[in-house]
mmCIF file of C-alpha atoms in Angstrom:
data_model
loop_
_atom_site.group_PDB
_atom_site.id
_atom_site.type_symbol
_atom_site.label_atom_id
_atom_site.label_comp_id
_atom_site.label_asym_id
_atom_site.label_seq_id
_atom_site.Cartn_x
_atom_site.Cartn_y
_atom_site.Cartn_z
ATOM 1 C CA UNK A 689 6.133 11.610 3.389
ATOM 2 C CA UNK A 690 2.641 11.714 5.104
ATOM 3 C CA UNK A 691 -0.418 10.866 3.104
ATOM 4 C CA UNK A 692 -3.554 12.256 4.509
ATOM 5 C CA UNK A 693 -6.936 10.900 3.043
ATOM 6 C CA UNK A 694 -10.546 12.222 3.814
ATOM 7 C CA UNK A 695 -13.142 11.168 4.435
ATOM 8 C CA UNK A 696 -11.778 8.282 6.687
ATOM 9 C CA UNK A 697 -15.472 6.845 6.248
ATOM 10 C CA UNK A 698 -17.711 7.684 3.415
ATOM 11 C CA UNK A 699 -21.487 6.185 3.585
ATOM 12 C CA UNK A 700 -22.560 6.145 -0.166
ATOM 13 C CA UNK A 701 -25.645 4.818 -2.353
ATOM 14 C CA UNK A 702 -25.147 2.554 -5.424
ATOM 15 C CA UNK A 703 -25.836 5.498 -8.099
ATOM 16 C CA UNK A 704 -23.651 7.876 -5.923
ATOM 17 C CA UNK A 705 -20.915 9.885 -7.714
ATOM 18 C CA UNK A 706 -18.138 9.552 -4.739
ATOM 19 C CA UNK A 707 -14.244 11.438 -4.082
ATOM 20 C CA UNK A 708 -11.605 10.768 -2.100
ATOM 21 C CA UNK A 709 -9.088 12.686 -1.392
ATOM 22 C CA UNK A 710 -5.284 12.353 -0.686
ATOM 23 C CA UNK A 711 -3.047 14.671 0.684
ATOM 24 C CA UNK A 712 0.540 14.668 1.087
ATOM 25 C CA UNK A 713 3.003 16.212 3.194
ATOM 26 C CA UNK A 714 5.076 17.493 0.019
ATOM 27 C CA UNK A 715 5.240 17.441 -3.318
ATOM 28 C CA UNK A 716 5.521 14.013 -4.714
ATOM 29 C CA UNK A 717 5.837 14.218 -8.521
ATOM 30 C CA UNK A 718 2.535 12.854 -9.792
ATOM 31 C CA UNK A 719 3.506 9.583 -8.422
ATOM 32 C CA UNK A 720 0.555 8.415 -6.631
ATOM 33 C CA UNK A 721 -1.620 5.177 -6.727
ATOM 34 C CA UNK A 722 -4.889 4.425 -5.689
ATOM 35 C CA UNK A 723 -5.657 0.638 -4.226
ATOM 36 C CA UNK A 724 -8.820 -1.171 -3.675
ATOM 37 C CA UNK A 725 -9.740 -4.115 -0.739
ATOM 38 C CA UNK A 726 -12.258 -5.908 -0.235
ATOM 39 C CA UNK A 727 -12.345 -7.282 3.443
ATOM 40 C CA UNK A 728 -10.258 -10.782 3.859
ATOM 41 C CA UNK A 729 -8.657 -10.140 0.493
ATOM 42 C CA UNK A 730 -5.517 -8.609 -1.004
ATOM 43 C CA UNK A 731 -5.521 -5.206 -2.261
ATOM 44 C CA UNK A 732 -5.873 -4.387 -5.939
ATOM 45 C CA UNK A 733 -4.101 -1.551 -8.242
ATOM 46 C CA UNK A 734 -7.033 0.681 -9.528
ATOM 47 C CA UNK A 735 -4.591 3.735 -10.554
ATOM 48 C CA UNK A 736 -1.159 4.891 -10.861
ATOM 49 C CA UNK A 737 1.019 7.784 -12.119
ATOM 50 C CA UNK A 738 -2.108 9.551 -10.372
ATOM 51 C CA UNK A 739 -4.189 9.399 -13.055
ATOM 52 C CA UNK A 740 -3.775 6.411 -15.420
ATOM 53 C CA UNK A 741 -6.044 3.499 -14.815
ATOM 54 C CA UNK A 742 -4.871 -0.162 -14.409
ATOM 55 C CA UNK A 743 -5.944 -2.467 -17.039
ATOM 56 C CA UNK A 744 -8.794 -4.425 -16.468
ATOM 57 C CA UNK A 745 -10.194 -1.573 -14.162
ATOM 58 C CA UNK A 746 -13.782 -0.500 -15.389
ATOM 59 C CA UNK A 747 -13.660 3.488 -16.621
ATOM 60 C CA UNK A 748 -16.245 4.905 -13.446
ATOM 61 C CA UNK A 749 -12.776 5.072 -11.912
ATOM 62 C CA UNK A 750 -10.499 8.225 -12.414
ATOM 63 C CA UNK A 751 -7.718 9.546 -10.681
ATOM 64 C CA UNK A 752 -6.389 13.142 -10.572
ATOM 65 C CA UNK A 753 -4.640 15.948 -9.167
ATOM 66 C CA UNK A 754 -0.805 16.998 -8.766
ATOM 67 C CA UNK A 755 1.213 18.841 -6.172
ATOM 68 C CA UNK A 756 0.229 17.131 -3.205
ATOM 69 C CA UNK A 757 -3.838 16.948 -3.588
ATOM 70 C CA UNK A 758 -4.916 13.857 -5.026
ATOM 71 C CA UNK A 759 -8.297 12.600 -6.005
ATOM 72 C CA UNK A 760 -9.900 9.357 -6.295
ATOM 73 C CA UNK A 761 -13.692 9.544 -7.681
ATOM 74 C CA UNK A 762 -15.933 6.834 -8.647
ATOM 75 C CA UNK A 763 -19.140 7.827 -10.782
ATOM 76 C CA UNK A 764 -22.146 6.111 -10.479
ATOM 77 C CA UNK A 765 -21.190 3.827 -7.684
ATOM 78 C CA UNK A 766 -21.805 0.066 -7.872
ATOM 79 C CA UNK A 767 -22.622 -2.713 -5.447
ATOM 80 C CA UNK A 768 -19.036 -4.235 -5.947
ATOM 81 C CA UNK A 769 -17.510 -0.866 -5.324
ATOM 82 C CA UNK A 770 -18.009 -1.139 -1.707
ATOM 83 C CA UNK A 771 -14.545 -1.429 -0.010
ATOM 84 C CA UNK A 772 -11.562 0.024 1.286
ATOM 85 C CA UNK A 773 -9.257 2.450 -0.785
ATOM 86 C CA UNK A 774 -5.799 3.188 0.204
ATOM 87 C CA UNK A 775 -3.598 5.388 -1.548
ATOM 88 C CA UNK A 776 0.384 5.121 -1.884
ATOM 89 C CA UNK A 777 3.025 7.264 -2.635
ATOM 90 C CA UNK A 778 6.068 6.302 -4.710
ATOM 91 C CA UNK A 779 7.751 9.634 -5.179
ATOM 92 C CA UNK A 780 10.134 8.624 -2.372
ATOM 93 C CA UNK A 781 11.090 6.167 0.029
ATOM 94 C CA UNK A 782 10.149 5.238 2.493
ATOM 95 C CA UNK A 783 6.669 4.667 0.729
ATOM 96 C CA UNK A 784 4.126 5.256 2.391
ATOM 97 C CA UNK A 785 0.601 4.640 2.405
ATOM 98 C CA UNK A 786 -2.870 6.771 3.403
ATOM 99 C CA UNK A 787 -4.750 5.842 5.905
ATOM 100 C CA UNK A 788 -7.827 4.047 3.843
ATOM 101 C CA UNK A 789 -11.200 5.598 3.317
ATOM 102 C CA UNK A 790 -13.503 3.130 4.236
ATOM 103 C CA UNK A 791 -16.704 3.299 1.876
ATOM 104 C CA UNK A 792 -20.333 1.689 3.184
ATOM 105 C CA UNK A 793 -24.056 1.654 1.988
ATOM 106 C CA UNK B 269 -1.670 -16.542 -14.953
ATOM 107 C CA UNK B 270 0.739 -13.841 -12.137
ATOM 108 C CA UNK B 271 0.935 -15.563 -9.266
ATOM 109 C CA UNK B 272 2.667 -14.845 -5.961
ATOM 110 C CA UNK B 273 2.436 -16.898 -2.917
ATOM 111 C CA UNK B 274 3.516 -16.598 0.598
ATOM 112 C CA UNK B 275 4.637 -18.792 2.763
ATOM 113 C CA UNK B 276 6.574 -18.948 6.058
ATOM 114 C CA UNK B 277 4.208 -17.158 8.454
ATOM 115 C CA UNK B 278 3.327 -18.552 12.292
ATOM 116 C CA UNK B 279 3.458 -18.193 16.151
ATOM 117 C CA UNK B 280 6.244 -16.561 17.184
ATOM 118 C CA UNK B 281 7.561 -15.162 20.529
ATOM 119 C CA UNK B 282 8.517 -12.384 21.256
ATOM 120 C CA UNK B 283 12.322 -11.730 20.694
ATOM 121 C CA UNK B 284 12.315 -14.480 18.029
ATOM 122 C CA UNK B 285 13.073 -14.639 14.238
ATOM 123 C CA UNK B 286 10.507 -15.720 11.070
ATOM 124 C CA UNK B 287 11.639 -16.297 7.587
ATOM 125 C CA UNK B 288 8.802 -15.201 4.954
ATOM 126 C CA UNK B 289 9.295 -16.616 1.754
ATOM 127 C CA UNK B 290 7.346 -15.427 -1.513
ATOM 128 C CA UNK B 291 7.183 -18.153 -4.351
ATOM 129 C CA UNK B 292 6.452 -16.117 -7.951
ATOM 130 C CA UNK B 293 5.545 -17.994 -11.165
ATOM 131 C CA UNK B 294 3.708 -16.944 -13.969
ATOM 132 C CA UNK B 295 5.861 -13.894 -14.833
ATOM 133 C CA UNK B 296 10.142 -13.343 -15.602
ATOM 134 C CA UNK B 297 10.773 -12.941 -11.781
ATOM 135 C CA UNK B 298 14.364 -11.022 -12.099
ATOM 136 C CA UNK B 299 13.094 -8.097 -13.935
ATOM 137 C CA UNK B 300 10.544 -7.183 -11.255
ATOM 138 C CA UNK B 301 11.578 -5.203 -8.545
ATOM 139 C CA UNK B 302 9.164 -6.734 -5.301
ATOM 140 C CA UNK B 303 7.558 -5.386 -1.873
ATOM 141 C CA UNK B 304 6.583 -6.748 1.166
ATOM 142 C CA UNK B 305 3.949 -5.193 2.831
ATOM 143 C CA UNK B 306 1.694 -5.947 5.999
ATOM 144 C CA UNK B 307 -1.694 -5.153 7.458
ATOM 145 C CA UNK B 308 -2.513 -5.815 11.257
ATOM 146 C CA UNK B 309 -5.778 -7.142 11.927
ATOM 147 C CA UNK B 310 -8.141 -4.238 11.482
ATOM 148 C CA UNK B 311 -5.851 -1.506 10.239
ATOM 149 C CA UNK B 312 -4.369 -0.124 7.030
ATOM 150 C CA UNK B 313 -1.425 -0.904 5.193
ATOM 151 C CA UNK B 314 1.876 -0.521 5.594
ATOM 152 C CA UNK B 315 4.610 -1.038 3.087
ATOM 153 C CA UNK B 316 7.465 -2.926 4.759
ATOM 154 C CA UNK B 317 10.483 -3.229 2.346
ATOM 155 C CA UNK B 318 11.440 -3.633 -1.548
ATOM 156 C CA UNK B 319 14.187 -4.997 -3.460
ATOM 157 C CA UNK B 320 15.558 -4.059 -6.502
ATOM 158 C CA UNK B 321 16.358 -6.748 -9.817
ATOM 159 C CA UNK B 322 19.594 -7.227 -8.866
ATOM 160 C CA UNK B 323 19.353 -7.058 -5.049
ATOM 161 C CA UNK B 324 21.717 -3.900 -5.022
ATOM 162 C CA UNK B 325 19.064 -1.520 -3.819
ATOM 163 C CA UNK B 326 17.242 -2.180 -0.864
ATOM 164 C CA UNK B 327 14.489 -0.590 1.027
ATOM 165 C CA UNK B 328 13.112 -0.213 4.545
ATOM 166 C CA UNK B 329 10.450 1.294 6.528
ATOM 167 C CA UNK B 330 11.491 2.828 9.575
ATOM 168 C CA UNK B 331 9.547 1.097 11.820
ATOM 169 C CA UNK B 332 11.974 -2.607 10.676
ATOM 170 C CA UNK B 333 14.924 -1.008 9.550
ATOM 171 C CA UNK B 334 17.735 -3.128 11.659
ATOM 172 C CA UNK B 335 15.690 -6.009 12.200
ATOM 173 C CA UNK B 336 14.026 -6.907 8.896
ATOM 174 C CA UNK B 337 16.297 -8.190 5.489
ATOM 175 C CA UNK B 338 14.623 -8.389 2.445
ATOM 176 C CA UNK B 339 16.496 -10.772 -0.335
ATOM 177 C CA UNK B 340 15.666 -12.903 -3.505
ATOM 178 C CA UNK B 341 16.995 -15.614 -4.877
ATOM 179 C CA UNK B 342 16.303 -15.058 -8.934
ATOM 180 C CA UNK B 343 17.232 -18.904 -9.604
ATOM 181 C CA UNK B 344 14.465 -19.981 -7.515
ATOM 182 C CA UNK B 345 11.813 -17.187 -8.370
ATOM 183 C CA UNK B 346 11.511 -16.605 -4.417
ATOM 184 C CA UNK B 347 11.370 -13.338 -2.527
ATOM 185 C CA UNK B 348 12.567 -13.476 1.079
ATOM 186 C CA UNK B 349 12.342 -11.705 4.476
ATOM 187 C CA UNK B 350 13.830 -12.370 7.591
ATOM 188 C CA UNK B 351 12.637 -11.083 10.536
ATOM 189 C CA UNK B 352 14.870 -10.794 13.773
ATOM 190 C CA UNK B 353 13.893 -9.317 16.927
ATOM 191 C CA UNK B 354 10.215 -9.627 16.471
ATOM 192 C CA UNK B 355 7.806 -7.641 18.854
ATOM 193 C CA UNK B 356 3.703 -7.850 19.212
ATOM 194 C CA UNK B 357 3.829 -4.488 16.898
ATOM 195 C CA UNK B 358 4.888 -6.712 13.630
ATOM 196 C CA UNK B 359 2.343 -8.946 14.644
ATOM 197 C CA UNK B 360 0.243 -8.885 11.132
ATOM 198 C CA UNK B 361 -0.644 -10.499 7.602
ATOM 199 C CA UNK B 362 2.202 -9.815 5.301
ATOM 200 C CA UNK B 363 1.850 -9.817 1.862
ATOM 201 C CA UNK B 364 4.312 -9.801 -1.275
ATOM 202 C CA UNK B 365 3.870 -8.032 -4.230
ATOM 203 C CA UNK B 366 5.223 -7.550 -7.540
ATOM 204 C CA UNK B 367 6.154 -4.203 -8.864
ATOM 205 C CA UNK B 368 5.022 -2.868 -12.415
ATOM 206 C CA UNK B 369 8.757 -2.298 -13.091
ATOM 207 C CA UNK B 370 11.994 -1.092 -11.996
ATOM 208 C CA UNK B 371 11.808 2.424 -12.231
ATOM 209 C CA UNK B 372 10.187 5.266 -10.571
ATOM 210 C CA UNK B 373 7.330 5.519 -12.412
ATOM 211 C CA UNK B 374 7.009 1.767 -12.514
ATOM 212 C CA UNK B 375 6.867 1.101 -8.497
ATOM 213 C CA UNK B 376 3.014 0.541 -8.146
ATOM 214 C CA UNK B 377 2.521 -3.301 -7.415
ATOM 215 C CA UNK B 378 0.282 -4.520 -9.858
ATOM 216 C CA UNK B 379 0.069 -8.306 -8.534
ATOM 217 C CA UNK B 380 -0.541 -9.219 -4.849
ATOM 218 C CA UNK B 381 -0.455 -12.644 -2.997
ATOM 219 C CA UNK B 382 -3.045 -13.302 -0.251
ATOM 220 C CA UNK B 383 -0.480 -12.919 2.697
ATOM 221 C CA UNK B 384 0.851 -14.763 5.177
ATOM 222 C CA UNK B 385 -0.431 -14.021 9.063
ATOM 223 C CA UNK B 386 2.593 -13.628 11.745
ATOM 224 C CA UNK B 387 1.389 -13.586 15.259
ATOM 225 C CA UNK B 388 4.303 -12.282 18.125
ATOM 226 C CA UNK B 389 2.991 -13.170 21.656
ATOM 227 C CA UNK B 390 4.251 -15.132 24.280
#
């Protein structure tokens, strides 16, 4: 399974209301997670099951969608927020990952 | 405190064979299903293998399928992978990580180490 995410590179403000998208080459069931990291470091687990968010992970992060359209949007954007996010699907192996949306001031 | 640590990584030549390991403490290792997964310098991700509780059920990407075996050793709390056959393409940081659960709806990894680089040139 192909995941497809846009924007590749998203240029942003700390304020901004941002979305990421993730597409996938068929249906995968809702099973979908969204990963944060920060350059040098390992990746974190923001949100799975497409839509539930990871403990510990403040609530300006939301996942949705179904199908094979996924969305990852942060509201009001924060200075810690800039990073790389990755989504993965688990619907199937072999698992497979997006290609990162990289997201700057 | 979750931890997950890798170890095993190094110069290799091309050709040649690396054995990761992946030491876990801080959680009941055996009922965790567990990933390797690798990032070369500058690009995404790319999930590698998985193993299941047991070690019944295993997992490859295409890309090391015939080359890489993932294995654990529940006693010891340690994830494995050997490598075989290593070319300048695996060259990368690989990192272990610990599954939510052992189902489908559990196979996020909520817990990653910091990786361990592997560099194949000659």
């Amino acid at each position: 399974i192909q995941l497809t995410q846009s924007p590749s590179f998203l240029s942003a403000s700390v304020g901004d209301r941002v979305t990421i998208t993730c597409r996938a080459s068929q249906a995968i069931n809702g099973y979908l997670a969204w990963y944060q990291q920060k350059a040098g470091k390992a990746p974190r687990l923001l949100i799975y099951a497409a839509s539930t968010l990871q403990s510990g992970v403040p609530s300006r992060f939301s996942g949705g969608g179904s199908g094979t359209e996924f969305t990852l949007t942060v509201t009001s954007l924060q200075a810690e927020d800039f990073a790389t996010y990755y989504c993965q699907q688990l619907d199937s192996y072999p698992l497979t990952f997006g290609g990162g949306t990289r997201v700057e001031i | 405190e979750v931890q997950v640590v890798e170890s095993g990584g190094g110069l290799v030549q091309p050709g040649g064979s690396l054995r990761l390991s992946c030491a876990a403490s801080g959680f009941t290792f055996r009922i965790y299903a567990m990933d390797w997964v690798r990032q070369a310098s500058g690009k995404g991700l790319e999930w590698v293998s998985a193993i299941s509780t047991d070690s019944k059920s295993r997992y490859y990407a295409d890309s090391v399928k015939g080359r890489f075996t993932i294995s654990r050793d529940n006693s010891k709390n340690t994830l494995y992978l050997e490598m075989n056959t290593l070319s300048v393409e695996d060259t990368a940081r690989y990192f272990c990580a610990k599954r939510a659960g052992e189902t489908a709806t559990t196979r996020q990894a909520d817990y990653w180490g910091q990786g361990t680089l592997v560099t194949v040139s000659s």
